[in-house]
């Protein structure tokens, strides 16, 4: 919610300074639709993704499904939406299965490689060496935290997030526990930093997702510069979470109770 609020605030501010970036409906366009039609369009646009989100998160919070099983719930809801919107065809279904298989195989291969590397690295004492090095820098609790976040940011430039998690968690989590950080807060802050790395060149695969859905005339360099303010907003959001840790820990504490 913090990141969403920062994004929305930035867009509103940008459009306030440059109204041409977010032009409103002309009188002619507005006259073509009634208020009722606008409400219908809003509900048609918002209800499906909201239902999908509630289906996935609701199954987890209700104890019906584990997070892994909730992925299946999300796939099932997506399949239903595909049918409801009359977009289902056997060709599309076949393509979806092929693409899902390719992506799953790629992720599993990355996880296997990262798990093997992490196991060997920890077995030969590499984790203790890195942990002692980070703690021995003498920068204090928050200085050490910043060092870990910088390491994650740099790794995110070149390595997939799944490999980063498999490699860094066995090292960083004990350090965070030793420094007295709340584990939930620390893991969420890592997630925010990984989100930042998703938009960081040269790897930044979220940038290539954007390129894939953008019009052909949009250049990759333009996407790089267009996402630059959102890097800074993510870092600002991380700072807010550091200054006010309750923004992360409050809701989990309520759910646990």
XYZ file of N, CA, C and O in Angstrom, residues 58-229:
688
model
N -7.550 -14.869 0.206
C -8.589 -15.384 1.096
C -8.404 -16.854 1.408
O -8.630 -17.292 2.545
N -7.982 -17.656 0.418
C -7.753 -19.074 0.661
C -6.596 -19.300 1.629
O -6.594 -20.273 2.388
N -5.613 -18.370 1.621
C -4.482 -18.482 2.553
C -4.916 -18.081 3.954
O -4.689 -18.817 4.935
N -5.566 -16.914 4.076
C -5.968 -16.422 5.393
C -7.011 -17.316 6.046
O -7.058 -17.438 7.272
N -7.855 -17.940 5.243
C -8.886 -18.820 5.791
C -8.337 -20.196 6.154
O -9.062 -21.021 6.725
N -7.082 -20.442 5.831
C -6.487 -21.728 6.145
C -6.883 -22.840 5.199
O -6.639 -24.019 5.469
N -7.501 -22.483 4.077
C -7.932 -23.485 3.110
C -6.757 -24.000 2.293
O -6.692 -25.184 1.950
N -5.830 -23.095 1.980
C -4.701 -23.468 1.122
C -3.416 -22.858 1.661
O -3.432 -21.805 2.304
N -2.317 -23.546 1.409
C -1.003 -22.990 1.699
C -0.649 -21.994 0.593
O -1.309 -21.963 -0.453
N 0.380 -21.169 0.798
C 0.763 -20.241 -0.273
C 1.044 -20.930 -1.602
O 0.712 -20.400 -2.669
N 1.652 -22.122 -1.556
C 1.915 -22.848 -2.797
C 0.613 -23.307 -3.444
O 0.412 -23.178 -4.660
N -0.296 -23.837 -2.617
C -1.584 -24.290 -3.147
C -2.426 -23.117 -3.635
O -3.229 -23.258 -4.562
N -2.234 -21.943 -3.018
C -2.989 -20.761 -3.440
C -2.648 -20.363 -4.867
O -3.466 -19.733 -5.546
N -1.442 -20.722 -5.320
C -1.096 -20.466 -6.726
C -2.027 -21.236 -7.647
O -2.446 -20.737 -8.699
N -2.364 -22.450 -7.250
C -3.334 -23.223 -8.023
C -4.710 -22.596 -8.006
O -5.430 -22.603 -9.018
N -5.087 -22.037 -6.845
C -6.374 -21.326 -6.744
C -6.384 -20.133 -7.698
O -7.366 -19.891 -8.409
N -5.270 -19.402 -7.730
C -5.177 -18.267 -8.648
C -5.265 -18.696 -10.097
O -5.920 -18.035 -10.914
N -4.626 -19.815 -10.436
C -4.709 -20.320 -11.810
C -6.142 -20.710 -12.163
O -6.612 -20.447 -13.279
N -6.833 -21.335 -11.212
C -8.218 -21.741 -11.463
C -9.110 -20.522 -11.677
O -9.935 -20.497 -12.605
N -8.950 -19.486 -10.847
C -9.744 -18.267 -11.016
C -9.420 -17.598 -12.350
O -10.320 -17.069 -13.021
N -8.154 -17.591 -12.727
C -7.778 -17.004 -14.022
C -8.422 -17.774 -15.164
O -8.877 -17.182 -16.154
N -8.485 -19.093 -15.027
C -9.126 -19.915 -16.042
C -10.613 -19.591 -16.146
O -11.170 -19.479 -17.252
N -11.269 -19.409 -14.985
C -12.685 -19.046 -14.991
C -12.910 -17.688 -15.651
O -13.859 -17.512 -16.430
N -12.034 -16.719 -15.348
C -12.165 -15.395 -15.952
C -11.979 -15.472 -17.463
O -12.647 -14.755 -18.219
N -11.077 -16.331 -17.892
C -10.858 -16.510 -19.328
C -12.124 -17.022 -20.007
O -12.481 -16.582 -21.115
N -12.831 -17.920 -19.332
C -14.079 -18.450 -19.885
C -15.175 -17.393 -19.847
O -15.940 -17.215 -20.808
N -15.262 -16.670 -18.713
C -16.299 -15.644 -18.566
C -16.164 -14.563 -19.630
O -17.160 -14.095 -20.205
N -14.927 -14.180 -19.918
C -14.690 -13.145 -20.926
C -14.710 -13.708 -22.351
O -14.434 -12.977 -23.297
N -14.996 -15.002 -22.473
C -15.103 -15.657 -23.780
C -13.798 -15.553 -24.578
O -13.802 -15.342 -25.790
N -12.694 -15.692 -23.865
C -11.386 -15.663 -24.508
C -10.772 -17.054 -24.606
O -9.664 -17.215 -25.129
N -11.501 -18.057 -24.102
C -10.934 -19.399 -24.076
C -11.010 -20.065 -25.453
O -12.065 -20.086 -26.090
N -9.867 -20.568 -25.870
C -9.797 -21.453 -27.035
C -8.791 -22.545 -26.707
O -7.891 -22.362 -25.862
N -8.927 -23.674 -27.373
C -8.012 -24.777 -27.095
C -6.585 -24.437 -27.508
O -5.624 -24.898 -26.876
N -6.433 -23.617 -28.550
C -5.092 -23.204 -28.961
C -4.423 -22.350 -27.878
O -3.243 -22.540 -27.556
N -5.190 -21.407 -27.338
C -4.649 -20.567 -26.257
C -4.351 -21.400 -25.011
O -3.351 -21.179 -24.317
N -5.229 -22.338 -24.722
C -5.015 -23.207 -23.572
C -3.739 -24.029 -23.750
O -2.933 -24.171 -22.817
N -3.532 -24.548 -24.957
C -2.317 -25.317 -25.244
C -1.068 -24.437 -25.118
O -0.060 -24.842 -24.511
N -1.140 -23.214 -25.681
C 0.004 -22.289 -25.582
C 0.302 -21.944 -24.128
O 1.477 -21.844 -23.730
N -0.757 -21.750 -23.321
C -0.562 -21.433 -21.911
C 0.134 -22.580 -21.180
O 1.035 -22.361 -20.347
N -0.260 -23.818 -21.493
C 0.376 -24.978 -20.868
C 1.850 -25.076 -21.257
O 2.719 -25.344 -20.406
N 2.138 -24.842 -22.534
C 3.536 -24.915 -22.998
C 4.381 -23.841 -22.327
O 5.488 -24.115 -21.832
N 3.873 -22.610 -22.299
C 4.624 -21.519 -21.680
C 4.803 -21.741 -20.190
O 5.876 -21.479 -19.633
N 3.746 -22.225 -19.517
C 3.842 -22.495 -18.088
C 4.884 -23.583 -17.809
O 5.651 -23.499 -16.841
N 4.922 -24.592 -18.659
C 5.903 -25.665 -18.497
C 7.319 -25.145 -18.677
O 8.231 -25.489 -17.908
N 7.524 -24.298 -19.680
C 8.855 -23.734 -19.919
C 9.309 -22.883 -18.738
O 10.445 -23.002 -18.270
N 8.411 -22.021 -18.258
C 8.773 -21.132 -17.147
C 9.030 -21.935 -15.881
O 9.987 -21.674 -15.142
N 8.171 -22.932 -15.629
C 8.348 -23.759 -14.439
C 9.671 -24.516 -14.489
O 10.403 -24.594 -13.487
N 9.991 -25.072 -15.660
C 11.260 -25.785 -15.802
C 12.440 -24.846 -15.582
O 13.426 -25.221 -14.927
N 12.346 -23.618 -16.101
C 13.427 -22.654 -15.921
C 13.606 -22.309 -14.447
O 14.734 -22.295 -13.932
N 12.485 -22.046 -13.748
C 12.558 -21.679 -12.334
C 13.106 -22.830 -11.506
O 13.953 -22.634 -10.618
N 12.646 -24.051 -11.784
C 13.134 -25.211 -11.037
C 14.628 -25.409 -11.268
O 15.382 -25.729 -10.338
N 15.077 -25.211 -12.502
C 16.507 -25.338 -12.797
C 17.312 -24.302 -12.018
O 18.370 -24.616 -11.448
N 16.800 -23.059 -11.970
C 17.483 -22.011 -11.206
C 17.502 -22.361 -9.728
O 18.532 -22.215 -9.038
N 16.382 -22.847 -9.209
C 16.299 -23.206 -7.794
C 17.257 -24.350 -7.464
O 17.915 -24.320 -6.418
N 17.324 -25.341 -8.349
C 18.235 -26.464 -8.107
C 19.688 -25.992 -8.085
O 20.466 -26.366 -7.198
N 20.052 -25.169 -9.070
C 21.411 -24.652 -9.104
C 21.739 -23.797 -7.897
O 22.809 -23.932 -7.288
N 20.787 -22.918 -7.515
C 21.009 -22.051 -6.355
C 21.067 -22.858 -5.071
O 21.870 -22.565 -4.177
N 20.215 -23.884 -4.966
C 20.214 -24.716 -3.765
C 21.531 -25.482 -3.630
O 22.095 -25.586 -2.534
N 22.028 -26.010 -4.751
C 23.313 -26.722 -4.718
C 24.450 -25.786 -4.334
O 25.300 -26.114 -3.496
N 24.454 -24.610 -4.942
C 25.499 -23.634 -4.622
C 25.430 -23.234 -3.154
O 26.452 -23.191 -2.456
N 24.212 -22.935 -2.680
C 24.038 -22.505 -1.295
C 24.459 -23.601 -0.328
O 25.124 -23.330 0.687
N 24.094 -24.866 -0.627
C 24.435 -25.972 0.265
C 25.944 -26.152 0.362
O 26.504 -26.306 1.464
N 26.611 -26.150 -0.790
C 28.066 -26.313 -0.793
C 28.741 -25.119 -0.129
O 29.682 -25.275 0.673
N 28.255 -23.918 -0.449
C 28.845 -22.702 0.107
C 28.757 -22.691 1.630
O 29.711 -22.347 2.322
N 27.584 -23.084 2.152
C 27.402 -23.106 3.601
C 28.195 -24.247 4.226
O 28.719 -24.117 5.346
N 28.301 -25.381 3.528
C 28.996 -26.541 4.083
C 30.489 -26.289 4.260
O 31.103 -26.787 5.215
N 31.085 -25.518 3.357
C 32.524 -25.244 3.459
C 32.820 -24.041 4.338
O 33.966 -23.611 4.441
N 31.772 -23.493 4.969
C 31.975 -22.383 5.889
C 31.910 -21.011 5.268
O 32.263 -20.014 5.916
N 31.461 -20.944 4.018
C 31.387 -19.629 3.364
C 30.404 -18.696 4.024
O 30.629 -17.481 4.094
N 29.306 -19.263 4.542
C 28.310 -18.424 5.206
C 28.877 -17.733 6.431
O 28.618 -16.549 6.660
N 29.659 -18.461 7.207
C 30.253 -17.866 8.409
C 31.263 -16.787 8.036
O 31.369 -15.758 8.713
N 32.009 -17.036 6.949
C 32.996 -16.034 6.520
C 32.301 -14.737 6.125
O 32.701 -13.642 6.550
N 31.244 -14.849 5.295
C 30.513 -13.648 4.869
C 29.842 -12.981 6.053
O 29.868 -11.751 6.195
N 29.241 -13.791 6.946
C 28.570 -13.236 8.121
C 29.555 -12.499 9.013
O 29.282 -11.369 9.460
N 30.699 -13.114 9.269
C 31.708 -12.460 10.107
C 32.255 -11.204 9.447
O 32.557 -10.209 10.133
N 32.379 -11.240 8.114
C 32.880 -10.060 7.400
C 31.900 -8.890 7.524
O 32.302 -7.756 7.816
N 30.597 -9.190 7.291
C 29.592 -8.124 7.356
C 29.485 -7.568 8.772
O 29.450 -6.348 8.977
N 29.453 -8.458 9.762
C 29.341 -8.005 11.139
C 30.624 -7.329 11.619
O 30.585 -6.473 12.510
N 31.763 -7.726 11.023
C 33.040 -7.156 11.456
C 33.370 -5.811 10.850
O 34.399 -5.216 11.203
N 32.529 -5.347 9.930
C 32.786 -4.037 9.337
C 32.709 -2.938 10.383
O 33.397 -1.917 10.302
N 31.878 -3.174 11.403
C 31.775 -2.203 12.497
C 30.905 -1.005 12.186
O 31.144 0.087 12.719
N 29.896 -1.195 11.350
C 29.020 -0.081 10.987
C 27.775 0.002 11.865
O 26.923 0.850 11.641
N 27.664 -0.891 12.825
C 26.489 -0.853 13.695
C 25.308 -1.580 13.064
O 25.391 -2.134 11.963
N 24.197 -1.557 13.778
C 23.003 -2.292 13.354
C 22.490 -1.819 12.006
O 22.325 -2.607 11.067
N 22.256 -0.518 11.867
C 21.663 -0.009 10.635
C 22.683 0.092 9.510
O 22.330 -0.042 8.334
N 23.942 0.308 9.856
C 24.972 0.301 8.827
C 25.109 -1.070 8.191
O 25.261 -1.198 6.969
N 25.043 -2.106 9.018
C 25.086 -3.476 8.503
C 23.857 -3.773 7.647
O 23.952 -4.427 6.601
N 22.705 -3.272 8.076
C 21.474 -3.450 7.297
C 21.616 -2.811 5.917
O 21.237 -3.420 4.899
N 22.176 -1.611 5.864
C 22.372 -0.928 4.580
C 23.318 -1.719 3.688
O 23.086 -1.849 2.472
N 24.379 -2.278 4.268
C 25.314 -3.081 3.485
C 24.595 -4.269 2.859
O 24.774 -4.583 1.671
N 23.735 -4.940 3.623
C 23.002 -6.093 3.093
C 22.054 -5.671 1.980
O 21.913 -6.369 0.963
N 21.389 -4.534 2.140
C 20.480 -4.060 1.106
C 21.234 -3.689 -0.172
O 20.763 -3.947 -1.288
N 22.413 -3.094 -0.023
C 23.222 -2.739 -1.195
C 23.668 -4.005 -1.933
O 23.664 -4.060 -3.173
N 24.046 -5.035 -1.167
C 24.442 -6.302 -1.784
C 23.275 -6.881 -2.584
O 23.442 -7.342 -3.720
N 22.072 -6.839 -1.999
C 20.884 -7.340 -2.705
C 20.620 -6.529 -3.972
O 20.278 -7.090 -5.019
N 20.783 -5.214 -3.874
C 20.536 -4.347 -5.025
C 21.495 -4.669 -6.165
O 21.094 -4.774 -7.329
N 22.767 -4.850 -5.835
C 23.771 -5.142 -6.861
C 23.529 -6.528 -7.461
O 23.609 -6.712 -8.687
N 23.207 -7.494 -6.620
C 22.917 -8.839 -7.126
C 21.710 -8.821 -8.049
O 21.657 -9.556 -9.039
N 20.728 -7.977 -7.729
C 19.528 -7.884 -8.549
C 19.786 -7.368 -9.946
O 18.952 -7.538 -10.840
N 20.928 -6.716 -10.145
C 21.279 -6.233 -11.484
C 21.632 -7.375 -12.438
O 21.528 -7.226 -13.651
N 22.061 -8.517 -11.854
C 22.622 -9.564 -12.705
C 22.011 -10.946 -12.475
O 22.193 -11.829 -13.326
N 21.323 -11.161 -11.363
C 20.868 -12.501 -10.995
C 19.362 -12.498 -10.805
O 18.785 -11.520 -10.316
N 18.724 -13.599 -11.154
C 17.292 -13.766 -10.938
C 16.983 -13.779 -9.439
O 17.780 -14.249 -8.628
N 15.777 -13.283 -9.082
C 15.442 -13.124 -7.663
C 15.390 -14.450 -6.920
O 15.726 -14.509 -5.719
N 14.990 -15.528 -7.592
C 14.935 -16.814 -6.910
C 16.323 -17.265 -6.471
O 16.494 -17.791 -5.356
N 17.302 -17.063 -7.327
C 18.676 -17.409 -6.968
C 19.177 -16.512 -5.845
O 19.886 -16.981 -4.936
N 18.808 -15.232 -5.886
C 19.226 -14.312 -4.825
C 18.691 -14.769 -3.476
O 19.411 -14.783 -2.470
N 17.410 -15.142 -3.447
C 16.796 -15.595 -2.196
C 17.484 -16.849 -1.673
O 17.818 -16.956 -0.482
N 17.728 -17.817 -2.553
C 18.354 -19.073 -2.134
C 19.772 -18.864 -1.622
O 20.237 -19.573 -0.726
N 20.480 -17.883 -2.181
C 21.871 -17.645 -1.801
C 21.972 -16.790 -0.548
O 22.763 -17.080 0.358
N 21.174 -15.729 -0.470
C 21.353 -14.742 0.600
C 20.593 -15.064 1.884
O 21.057 -14.710 2.976
N 19.439 -15.719 1.786
C 18.647 -15.950 2.994
C 19.406 -16.741 4.061
O 19.339 -16.388 5.246
N 20.116 -17.840 3.687
C 20.847 -18.566 4.741
C 21.924 -17.738 5.424
O 22.345 -18.064 6.537
N 22.367 -16.664 4.771
C 23.418 -15.817 5.344
C 22.817 -14.617 6.062
O 23.192 -14.297 7.207
N 21.863 -13.947 5.416
C 21.346 -12.689 5.952
C 20.382 -12.878 7.119
O 20.351 -12.044 8.032
N 19.573 -13.925 7.092
C 18.586 -14.109 8.163
C 19.248 -14.311 9.529
O 18.803 -13.704 10.520
N 20.303 -15.143 9.640
C 20.978 -15.225 10.948
C 21.595 -13.900 11.390
O 21.597 -13.578 12.583
N 22.114 -13.135 10.418
C 22.677 -11.828 10.762
C 21.582 -10.905 11.292
O 21.764 -10.220 12.305
N 20.444 -10.888 10.595
C 19.328 -10.051 11.034
C 18.835 -10.459 12.417
O 18.519 -9.605 13.261
N 18.787 -11.757 12.668
C 18.357 -12.236 13.981
C 19.349 -11.831 15.063
O 18.962 -11.443 16.176
N 20.637 -11.892 14.729
C 21.666 -11.509 15.689
C 21.625 -10.019 15.986
O 21.909 -9.589 17.114
N 21.245 -9.227 14.991
C 21.165 -7.775 15.174
C 19.858 -7.346 15.828
O 19.695 -6.170 16.170
N 18.922 -8.260 15.988
C 17.671 -7.943 16.671
C 16.560 -7.438 15.771
O 15.583 -6.865 16.267
N 16.662 -7.655 14.458
C 15.603 -7.237 13.546
C 14.444 -8.239 13.601
O 14.666 -9.446 13.728
N 13.215 -7.721 13.503
C 12.051 -8.581 13.385
C 12.136 -9.338 12.062
O 12.370 -8.732 11.010
N 11.928 -10.652 12.092
C 12.121 -11.459 10.886
C 11.128 -11.097 9.796
O 11.482 -11.019 8.615
N 9.860 -10.889 10.176
C 8.855 -10.531 9.168
C 9.216 -9.198 8.533
O 9.176 -9.032 7.308
N 9.575 -8.237 9.359
C 9.943 -6.915 8.842
C 11.149 -7.010 7.923
O 11.184 -6.391 6.846
N 12.133 -7.809 8.313
C 13.355 -7.917 7.521
C 13.077 -8.574 6.170
O 13.578 -8.113 5.134
N 12.282 -9.635 6.164
C 11.983 -10.326 4.906
C 11.184 -9.418 3.968
O 11.432 -9.382 2.754
N 10.226 -8.656 4.516
C 9.452 -7.732 3.682
C 10.353 -6.641 3.113
O 10.215 -6.245 1.946
N 11.280 -6.143 3.915
C 12.202 -5.116 3.409
C 13.082 -5.683 2.293
O 13.400 -4.985 1.330
N 13.456 -6.947 2.409
C 14.198 -7.593 1.325
C 13.335 -7.664 0.073
O 13.807 -7.423 -1.051
N 12.041 -7.980 0.257
C 11.130 -8.058 -0.886
C 11.025 -6.709 -1.593
O 10.982 -6.644 -2.827
N 10.994 -5.626 -0.822
C 10.928 -4.290 -1.421
C 12.200 -4.010 -2.220
O 12.143 -3.479 -3.332
N 13.340 -4.373 -1.659
C 14.595 -4.146 -2.373
C 14.668 -5.002 -3.641
O 15.182 -4.559 -4.681
N 14.153 -6.228 -3.574
C 14.133 -7.062 -4.770
C 13.219 -6.460 -5.835
O 13.513 -6.525 -7.034
N 12.098 -5.869 -5.401
C 11.233 -5.171 -6.351
C 12.005 -4.054 -7.038
O 11.845 -3.823 -8.243
N 12.841 -3.364 -6.277
C 13.668 -2.308 -6.850
C 14.621 -2.893 -7.887
O 14.825 -2.321 -8.967
N 15.196 -4.044 -7.565
C 16.156 -4.656 -8.493
C 15.485 -5.151 -9.766
O 16.137 -5.278 -10.803
N 14.166 -5.450 -9.700
C 13.460 -5.897 -10.903
C 13.483 -4.834 -11.999
O 13.358 -5.157 -13.185
N 13.596 -3.570 -11.611
C 13.592 -2.474 -12.579
C 14.989 -1.906 -12.821
O 15.127 -0.833 -13.390
N 16.009 -2.640 -12.355
C 17.366 -2.121 -12.435
C 18.119 -2.750 -13.598
O 18.271 -3.974 -13.638
N 18.568 -1.960 -14.570
C 19.393 -2.511 -15.654
C 20.709 -3.036 -15.071
O 21.118 -2.619 -13.985
N 21.427 -3.940 -15.759
C 21.073 -4.457 -17.090
C 20.126 -5.652 -17.071
O 19.537 -5.977 -18.079
N 19.975 -6.357 -15.918
C 19.096 -7.532 -15.894
C 17.646 -7.071 -15.913
O 16.965 -7.196 -16.903
N 17.165 -6.527 -14.811
C 15.852 -5.896 -14.704
C 14.788 -6.491 -15.600
O 14.296 -5.825 -16.509
N 14.434 -7.774 -15.352
C 13.537 -8.430 -16.301
C 12.150 -7.811 -16.329
O 11.413 -7.997 -17.298
N 11.752 -7.053 -15.303
C 10.469 -6.345 -15.368
C 10.476 -5.329 -16.505
O 9.434 -5.045 -17.108
N 11.658 -4.790 -16.808
C 11.777 -3.848 -17.923
C 11.466 -4.540 -19.253
O 10.843 -3.950 -20.139
N 11.875 -5.793 -19.363
C 11.621 -6.528 -20.601
C 10.160 -6.960 -20.691
O 9.611 -7.086 -21.780
N 9.521 -7.174 -19.524
C 8.078 -7.408 -19.542
C 7.361 -6.184 -20.101
O 6.444 -6.301 -20.928
N 7.780 -5.002 -19.622
C 7.170 -3.759 -20.108
C 7.414 -3.594 -21.602
O 6.523 -3.161 -22.343
N 8.617 -3.928 -22.039
C 8.929 -3.817 -23.462
C 8.055 -4.758 -24.279
O 7.626 -4.441 -25.399
N 7.744 -5.920 -23.708
C 6.939 -6.895 -24.425
C 5.502 -6.449 -24.650
O 4.879 -6.848 -25.640
N 4.963 -5.630 -23.743
C 3.573 -5.180 -23.880
C 3.477 -3.761 -24.427
O 2.373 -3.273 -24.691
N 4.622 -3.090 -24.585
C 4.609 -1.708 -25.067
C 4.460 -1.678 -26.592
O 4.782 -2.651 -27.280
N 3.970 -0.564 -27.134
C 3.890 -0.429 -28.597
C 5.277 -0.526 -29.224
O 6.287 -0.229 -28.569
N 5.358 -0.941 -30.476
C 6.662 -1.146 -31.127
C 7.537 0.100 -31.149
O 8.775 -0.009 -31.133
N 6.911 1.277 -31.197
C 7.717 2.494 -31.301
C 8.400 2.881 -29.986
O 9.272 3.760 -29.960
N 8.020 2.258 -28.880
C 8.624 2.557 -27.585
C 9.969 1.846 -27.485
O 10.048 0.622 -27.614
N 11.035 2.606 -27.262
C 12.376 2.069 -27.175
C 12.684 1.566 -25.763
O 12.131 2.063 -24.782
N 13.566 0.580 -25.684
C 13.958 0.037 -24.377
C 14.611 1.114 -23.514
O 14.396 1.170 -22.297
N 15.410 1.979 -24.139
C 16.052 3.062 -23.389
C 15.006 4.000 -22.785
O 15.176 4.504 -21.660
N 13.915 4.221 -23.510
C 12.845 5.060 -22.974
C 12.181 4.426 -21.767
O 11.802 5.123 -20.817
N 12.044 3.100 -21.796
C 11.476 2.396 -20.648
C 12.419 2.496 -19.456
O 11.990 2.693 -18.316
N 13.727 2.388 -19.705
C 14.707 2.523 -18.623
C 14.550 3.864 -17.910
O 14.448 3.929 -16.682
N 14.539 4.942 -18.698
C 14.443 6.270 -18.099
C 13.053 6.525 -17.522
O 12.907 7.247 -16.535
N 12.032 5.928 -18.122
C 10.683 6.120 -17.603
C 10.470 5.479 -16.246
O 9.659 5.971 -15.439
N 11.190 4.384 -15.978
C 11.046 3.709 -14.686
C 11.977 4.268 -13.617
O 11.845 3.904 -12.446
N 12.887 5.151 -14.008
C 13.870 5.675 -13.050
C 13.215 6.292 -11.804
O 13.661 6.008 -10.687
N 12.182 7.136 -11.938
C 11.569 7.693 -10.717
C 10.989 6.629 -9.792
O 10.982 6.804 -8.568
